[in-house]
PDB file of C-alpha atoms and ligand atoms in Angstrom:
ATOM      1  CA  UNK A   1     130.952 120.828  47.014  1.00  0.00           C
ATOM      2  CA  UNK A   2     132.195 117.118  48.153  1.00  0.00           C
ATOM      3  CA  UNK A   3     130.563 114.361  45.964  1.00  0.00           C
ATOM      4  CA  UNK A   4     131.159 110.445  46.164  1.00  0.00           C
ATOM      5  CA  UNK A   5     131.424 108.631  43.252  1.00  0.00           C
ATOM      6  CA  UNK A   6     133.270 105.161  42.416  1.00  0.00           C
ATOM      7  CA  UNK A   7     136.241 105.861  39.793  1.00  0.00           C
ATOM      8  CA  UNK A   8     137.434 102.225  38.494  1.00  0.00           C
ATOM      9  CA  UNK A   9     136.546 100.138  41.025  1.00  0.00           C
ATOM     10  CA  UNK A  10     138.084 102.891  43.786  1.00  0.00           C
ATOM     11  CA  UNK A  11     135.874 105.302  45.913  1.00  0.00           C
ATOM     12  CA  UNK A  12     136.792 109.127  45.446  1.00  0.00           C
ATOM     13  CA  UNK A  13     135.748 112.488  47.156  1.00  0.00           C
ATOM     14  CA  UNK A  14     136.039 115.154  44.962  1.00  0.00           C
ATOM     15  CA  UNK A  15     135.694 118.797  46.459  1.00  0.00           C
ATOM     16  CA  UNK A  16     135.081 120.914  42.829  1.00  0.00           C
ATOM     17  CA  UNK A  17     131.876 122.765  41.782  1.00  0.00           C
ATOM     18  CA  UNK A  18     129.368 120.862  41.147  1.00  0.00           C
ATOM     19  CA  UNK A  19     128.878 122.217  37.200  1.00  0.00           C
ATOM     20  CA  UNK A  20     132.365 120.749  36.755  1.00  0.00           C
ATOM     21  CA  UNK A  21     131.991 118.674  33.350  1.00  0.00           C
ATOM     22  CA  UNK A  22     132.692 114.735  34.118  1.00  0.00           C
ATOM     23  CA  UNK A  23     135.658 115.157  31.533  1.00  0.00           C
ATOM     24  CA  UNK A  24     137.948 118.000  33.650  1.00  0.00           C
ATOM     25  CA  UNK A  25     136.521 116.217  37.063  1.00  0.00           C
ATOM     26  CA  UNK A  26     138.855 113.216  35.563  1.00  0.00           C
ATOM     27  CA  UNK A  27     141.286 114.716  33.908  1.00  0.00           C
ATOM     28  CA  UNK A  28     142.055 117.605  35.941  1.00  0.00           C
ATOM     29  CA  UNK A  29     140.679 116.019  39.185  1.00  0.00           C
ATOM     30  CA  UNK A  30     141.596 112.789  39.379  1.00  0.00           C
ATOM     31  CA  UNK A  31     144.580 112.696  36.963  1.00  0.00           C
ATOM     32  CA  UNK A  32     143.468 110.541  34.263  1.00  0.00           C
ATOM     33  CA  UNK A  33     144.421 111.268  31.390  1.00  0.00           C
ATOM     34  CA  UNK A  34     143.129 109.320  28.998  1.00  0.00           C
ATOM     35  CA  UNK A  35     139.944 110.812  27.969  1.00  0.00           C
ATOM     36  CA  UNK A  36     140.443 112.744  25.310  1.00  0.00           C
ATOM     37  CA  UNK A  37     138.501 116.527  25.407  1.00  0.00           C
ATOM     38  CA  UNK A  38     137.888 116.862  21.795  1.00  0.00           C
ATOM     39  CA  UNK A  39     134.956 119.667  21.367  1.00  0.00           C
ATOM     40  CA  UNK A  40     133.035 120.018  24.471  1.00  0.00           C
ATOM     41  CA  UNK A  41     129.623 120.180  22.675  1.00  0.00           C
ATOM     42  CA  UNK A  42     129.505 116.448  22.384  1.00  0.00           C
ATOM     43  CA  UNK A  43     130.014 116.064  19.315  1.00  0.00           C
ATOM     44  CA  UNK A  44     132.714 113.618  18.596  1.00  0.00           C
ATOM     45  CA  UNK A  45     132.848 111.098  21.542  1.00  0.00           C
ATOM     46  CA  UNK A  46     136.382 111.607  22.753  1.00  0.00           C
ATOM     47  CA  UNK A  47     135.696 111.874  26.198  1.00  0.00           C
ATOM     48  CA  UNK A  48     133.477 108.799  26.064  1.00  0.00           C
ATOM     49  CA  UNK A  49     133.451 106.817  29.437  1.00  0.00           C
ATOM     50  CA  UNK A  50     131.490 104.258  30.920  1.00  0.00           C
ATOM     51  CA  UNK A  51     128.457 105.809  33.561  1.00  0.00           C
ATOM     52  CA  UNK A  52     126.838 102.679  35.965  1.00  0.00           C
ATOM     53  CA  UNK A  53     127.942 100.749  32.559  1.00  0.00           C
ATOM     54  CA  UNK A  54     126.524 103.281  29.650  1.00  0.00           C
ATOM     55  CA  UNK A  55     128.693 104.848  27.310  1.00  0.00           C
ATOM     56  CA  UNK A  56     128.370 108.671  27.577  1.00  0.00           C
ATOM     57  CA  UNK A  57     130.653 111.696  26.667  1.00  0.00           C
ATOM     58  CA  UNK A  58     132.336 112.585  30.166  1.00  0.00           C
ATOM     59  CA  UNK A  59     131.919 116.596  28.383  1.00  0.00           C
ATOM     60  CA  UNK A  60     128.453 116.564  28.923  1.00  0.00           C
ATOM     61  CA  UNK A  61     127.786 114.864  32.645  1.00  0.00           C
ATOM     62  CA  UNK A  62     128.132 117.239  36.100  1.00  0.00           C
ATOM     63  CA  UNK A  63     130.193 116.170  38.456  1.00  0.00           C
ATOM     64  CA  UNK A  64     126.687 116.463  40.496  1.00  0.00           C
ATOM     65  CA  UNK A  65     125.463 113.956  38.694  1.00  0.00           C
ATOM     66  CA  UNK A  66     127.819 111.058  38.836  1.00  0.00           C
ATOM     67  CA  UNK A  67     127.203 110.975  43.102  1.00  0.00           C
ATOM     68  CA  UNK A  68     127.183 108.127  43.808  1.00  0.00           C
ATOM     69  CA  UNK A  69     127.536 106.400  40.104  1.00  0.00           C
ATOM     70  CA  UNK A  70     130.425 104.218  39.037  1.00  0.00           C
ATOM     71  CA  UNK A  71     132.468 105.645  36.256  1.00  0.00           C
ATOM     72  CA  UNK A  72     135.060 103.243  34.239  1.00  0.00           C
ATOM     73  CA  UNK A  73     137.908 105.148  31.954  1.00  0.00           C
ATOM     74  CA  UNK A  74     139.796 104.048  29.523  1.00  0.00           C
ATOM     75  CA  UNK A  75     142.686 102.906  32.302  1.00  0.00           C
ATOM     76  CA  UNK A  76     140.171 101.604  34.184  1.00  0.00           C
ATOM     77  CA  UNK A  77     138.530  99.104  31.447  1.00  0.00           C
ATOM     78  CA  UNK A  78     140.253  95.869  31.732  1.00  0.00           C
ATOM     79  CA  UNK A  79     140.313  96.077  35.721  1.00  0.00           C
ATOM     80  CA  UNK A  80     144.156  95.851  35.755  1.00  0.00           C
ATOM     81  CA  UNK A  81     145.184  93.548  32.598  1.00  0.00           C
ATOM     82  CA  UNK A  82     143.979  94.454  28.645  1.00  0.00           C
ATOM     83  CA  UNK A  83     139.826  94.057  28.280  1.00  0.00           C
ATOM     84  CA  UNK A  84     139.840  92.208  24.995  1.00  0.00           C
ATOM     85  CA  UNK A  85     138.809  95.000  23.121  1.00  0.00           C
ATOM     86  CA  UNK A  86     141.578  96.838  24.217  1.00  0.00           C
ATOM     87  CA  UNK A  87     143.094  93.669  22.935  1.00  0.00           C
ATOM     88  CA  UNK A  88     141.939  93.454  19.785  1.00  0.00           C
ATOM     89  CA  UNK A  89     143.378  97.313  19.603  1.00  0.00           C
ATOM     90  CA  UNK A  90     146.618  95.722  19.865  1.00  0.00           C
ATOM     91  CA  UNK A  91     146.305  93.419  17.351  1.00  0.00           C
ATOM     92  CA  UNK A  92     144.680  95.657  14.150  1.00  0.00           C
ATOM     93  CA  UNK A  93     146.735  98.645  15.084  1.00  0.00           C
ATOM     94  CA  UNK A  94     143.318 100.399  14.792  1.00  0.00           C
ATOM     95  CA  UNK A  95     145.108 104.113  16.533  1.00  0.00           C
ATOM     96  CA  UNK A  96     146.247 106.028  13.780  1.00  0.00           C
ATOM     97  CA  UNK A  97     146.900 109.749  15.724  1.00  0.00           C
ATOM     98  CA  UNK A  98     145.632 107.580  19.083  1.00  0.00           C
ATOM     99  CA  UNK A  99     143.600 110.866  19.747  1.00  0.00           C
ATOM    100  CA  UNK A 100     140.377 109.120  19.557  1.00  0.00           C
ATOM    101  CA  UNK A 101     140.771 106.035  20.341  1.00  0.00           C
ATOM    102  CA  UNK A 102     139.977 106.771  23.652  1.00  0.00           C
ATOM    103  CA  UNK A 103     136.626 107.218  23.487  1.00  0.00           C
ATOM    104  CA  UNK A 104     135.767 104.452  20.560  1.00  0.00           C
ATOM    105  CA  UNK A 105     137.352 101.874  22.800  1.00  0.00           C
ATOM    106  CA  UNK A 106     134.914 102.347  25.761  1.00  0.00           C
ATOM    107  CA  UNK A 107     132.216 103.056  22.922  1.00  0.00           C
ATOM    108  CA  UNK A 108     133.219  99.700  21.658  1.00  0.00           C
ATOM    109  CA  UNK A 109     133.256  97.874  24.942  1.00  0.00           C
ATOM    110  CA  UNK A 110     130.353  99.562  25.841  1.00  0.00           C
ATOM    111  CA  UNK A 111     128.543  98.257  22.518  1.00  0.00           C
ATOM    112  CA  UNK A 112     129.842  94.528  23.567  1.00  0.00           C
ATOM    113  CA  UNK A 113     128.430  94.676  27.209  1.00  0.00           C
ATOM    114  CA  UNK A 114     125.228  95.163  25.222  1.00  0.00           C
ATOM    115  CA  UNK A 115     125.573  93.540  22.208  1.00  0.00           C
ATOM    116  CA  UNK A 116     128.563  90.578  22.479  1.00  0.00           C
ATOM    117  CA  UNK A 117     127.442  89.448  18.002  1.00  0.00           C
ATOM    118  CA  UNK A 118     126.676  92.705  17.244  1.00  0.00           C
ATOM    119  CA  UNK A 119     126.570  93.101  13.203  1.00  0.00           C
ATOM    120  CA  UNK A 120     128.640  94.925  10.752  1.00  0.00           C
ATOM    121  CA  UNK A 121     125.526  97.676  10.565  1.00  0.00           C
ATOM    122  CA  UNK A 122     125.059  97.356  14.674  1.00  0.00           C
ATOM    123  CA  UNK A 123     128.700  98.086  14.929  1.00  0.00           C
ATOM    124  CA  UNK A 124     128.558 101.333  12.673  1.00  0.00           C
ATOM    125  CA  UNK A 125     125.262 102.769  14.133  1.00  0.00           C
ATOM    126  CA  UNK A 126     127.039 102.460  17.373  1.00  0.00           C
ATOM    127  CA  UNK A 127     129.863 103.509  16.865  1.00  0.00           C
ATOM    128  CA  UNK A 128     129.183 106.517  14.393  1.00  0.00           C
ATOM    129  CA  UNK A 129     128.813 109.315  16.750  1.00  0.00           C
ATOM    130  CA  UNK A 130     132.698 109.021  17.631  1.00  0.00           C
ATOM    131  CA  UNK A 131     134.710 110.903  15.129  1.00  0.00           C
ATOM    132  CA  UNK A 132     138.406 109.942  14.122  1.00  0.00           C
ATOM    133  CA  UNK A 133     140.263 112.312  11.923  1.00  0.00           C
ATOM    134  CA  UNK A 134     142.334 109.922  10.854  1.00  0.00           C
ATOM    135  CA  UNK A 135     139.816 107.903   8.937  1.00  0.00           C
ATOM    136  CA  UNK A 136     140.567 104.665  11.168  1.00  0.00           C
ATOM    137  CA  UNK A 137     136.774 103.639  10.622  1.00  0.00           C
ATOM    138  CA  UNK A 138     137.503 100.463   8.828  1.00  0.00           C
ATOM    139  CA  UNK A 139     140.011  99.196  11.228  1.00  0.00           C
ATOM    140  CA  UNK A 140     138.100  99.833  14.039  1.00  0.00           C
ATOM    141  CA  UNK A 141     135.253  97.906  12.623  1.00  0.00           C
ATOM    142  CA  UNK A 142     137.442  94.643  12.031  1.00  0.00           C
ATOM    143  CA  UNK A 143     139.036  94.910  15.509  1.00  0.00           C
ATOM    144  CA  UNK A 144     135.192  95.155  17.163  1.00  0.00           C
ATOM    145  CA  UNK A 145     134.457  92.285  16.035  1.00  0.00           C
ATOM    146  CA  UNK A 146     137.652  90.619  16.499  1.00  0.00           C
ATOM    147  CA  UNK A 147     136.672  91.676  20.209  1.00  0.00           C
ATOM    148  CA  UNK A 148     133.285  90.387  20.044  1.00  0.00           C
ATOM    149  CA  UNK A 149     135.145  86.838  18.788  1.00  0.00           C
ATOM    150  CA  UNK A 150     138.012  87.071  21.665  1.00  0.00           C
ATOM    151  CA  UNK A 151     134.983  87.694  24.393  1.00  0.00           C
ATOM    152  CA  UNK A 152     132.630  85.138  23.072  1.00  0.00           C
ATOM    153  CA  UNK A 153     135.720  82.142  23.948  1.00  0.00           C
ATOM    154  CA  UNK A 154     136.189  83.463  27.097  1.00  0.00           C
TER     155      UNK A 154
HETATM  156  S1  FES B 201     135.118 116.027  24.067  1.00  0.00           S
HETATM  157 FE1  FES B 201     132.929 115.327  24.237  1.00  0.00          FE
HETATM  158  S2  FES B 201     132.166 114.471  22.925  1.00  0.00           S
HETATM  159 FE2  FES B 201     133.071 116.047  22.004  1.00  0.00          FE
HETATM  160  S1  FES B 202     143.538 107.569  15.670  1.00  0.00           S
HETATM  161 FE1  FES B 202     143.907 109.838  14.691  1.00  0.00          FE
HETATM  162  S2  FES B 202     141.627 111.413  14.777  1.00  0.00           S
HETATM  163 FE2  FES B 202     141.084 109.089  15.467  1.00  0.00          FE
END
């Protein structure tokens, strides 16, 4: 079934099974491999992308469900430049192995779009579903605070 939707600002038509998870549509169908497979059961957050502006687990969304929608992946977050969250991540050297980080960044960007000045507790609450086996949580929290500051100065 051909499904039309927008990915990173570009109109795409994908002819794949409608029940295919968005995660695999992105990685296998569109070669956007920045979005990672971790658990496949909505328990790790590695596959987080934005669907019409909201952070979603792309392993739990089907191709049929994104018909007509706007999807943004880590490749398109900054629209050709680095997003403030990505700049903050680099400044804080957040990543260790890096595997969870695109999901972390997408979750953080969605948080700041909704709440531009989150408290530490609000950051922890928003990010708690994104697991990091390397334990980068303190740096993630600091980077989200830095990104909020950068966005407030734009
Ligand atoms: S791969 Fe989707 S939440 Fe883990
Ligand atoms: S940086 Fe390694 S899993 Fe998060």
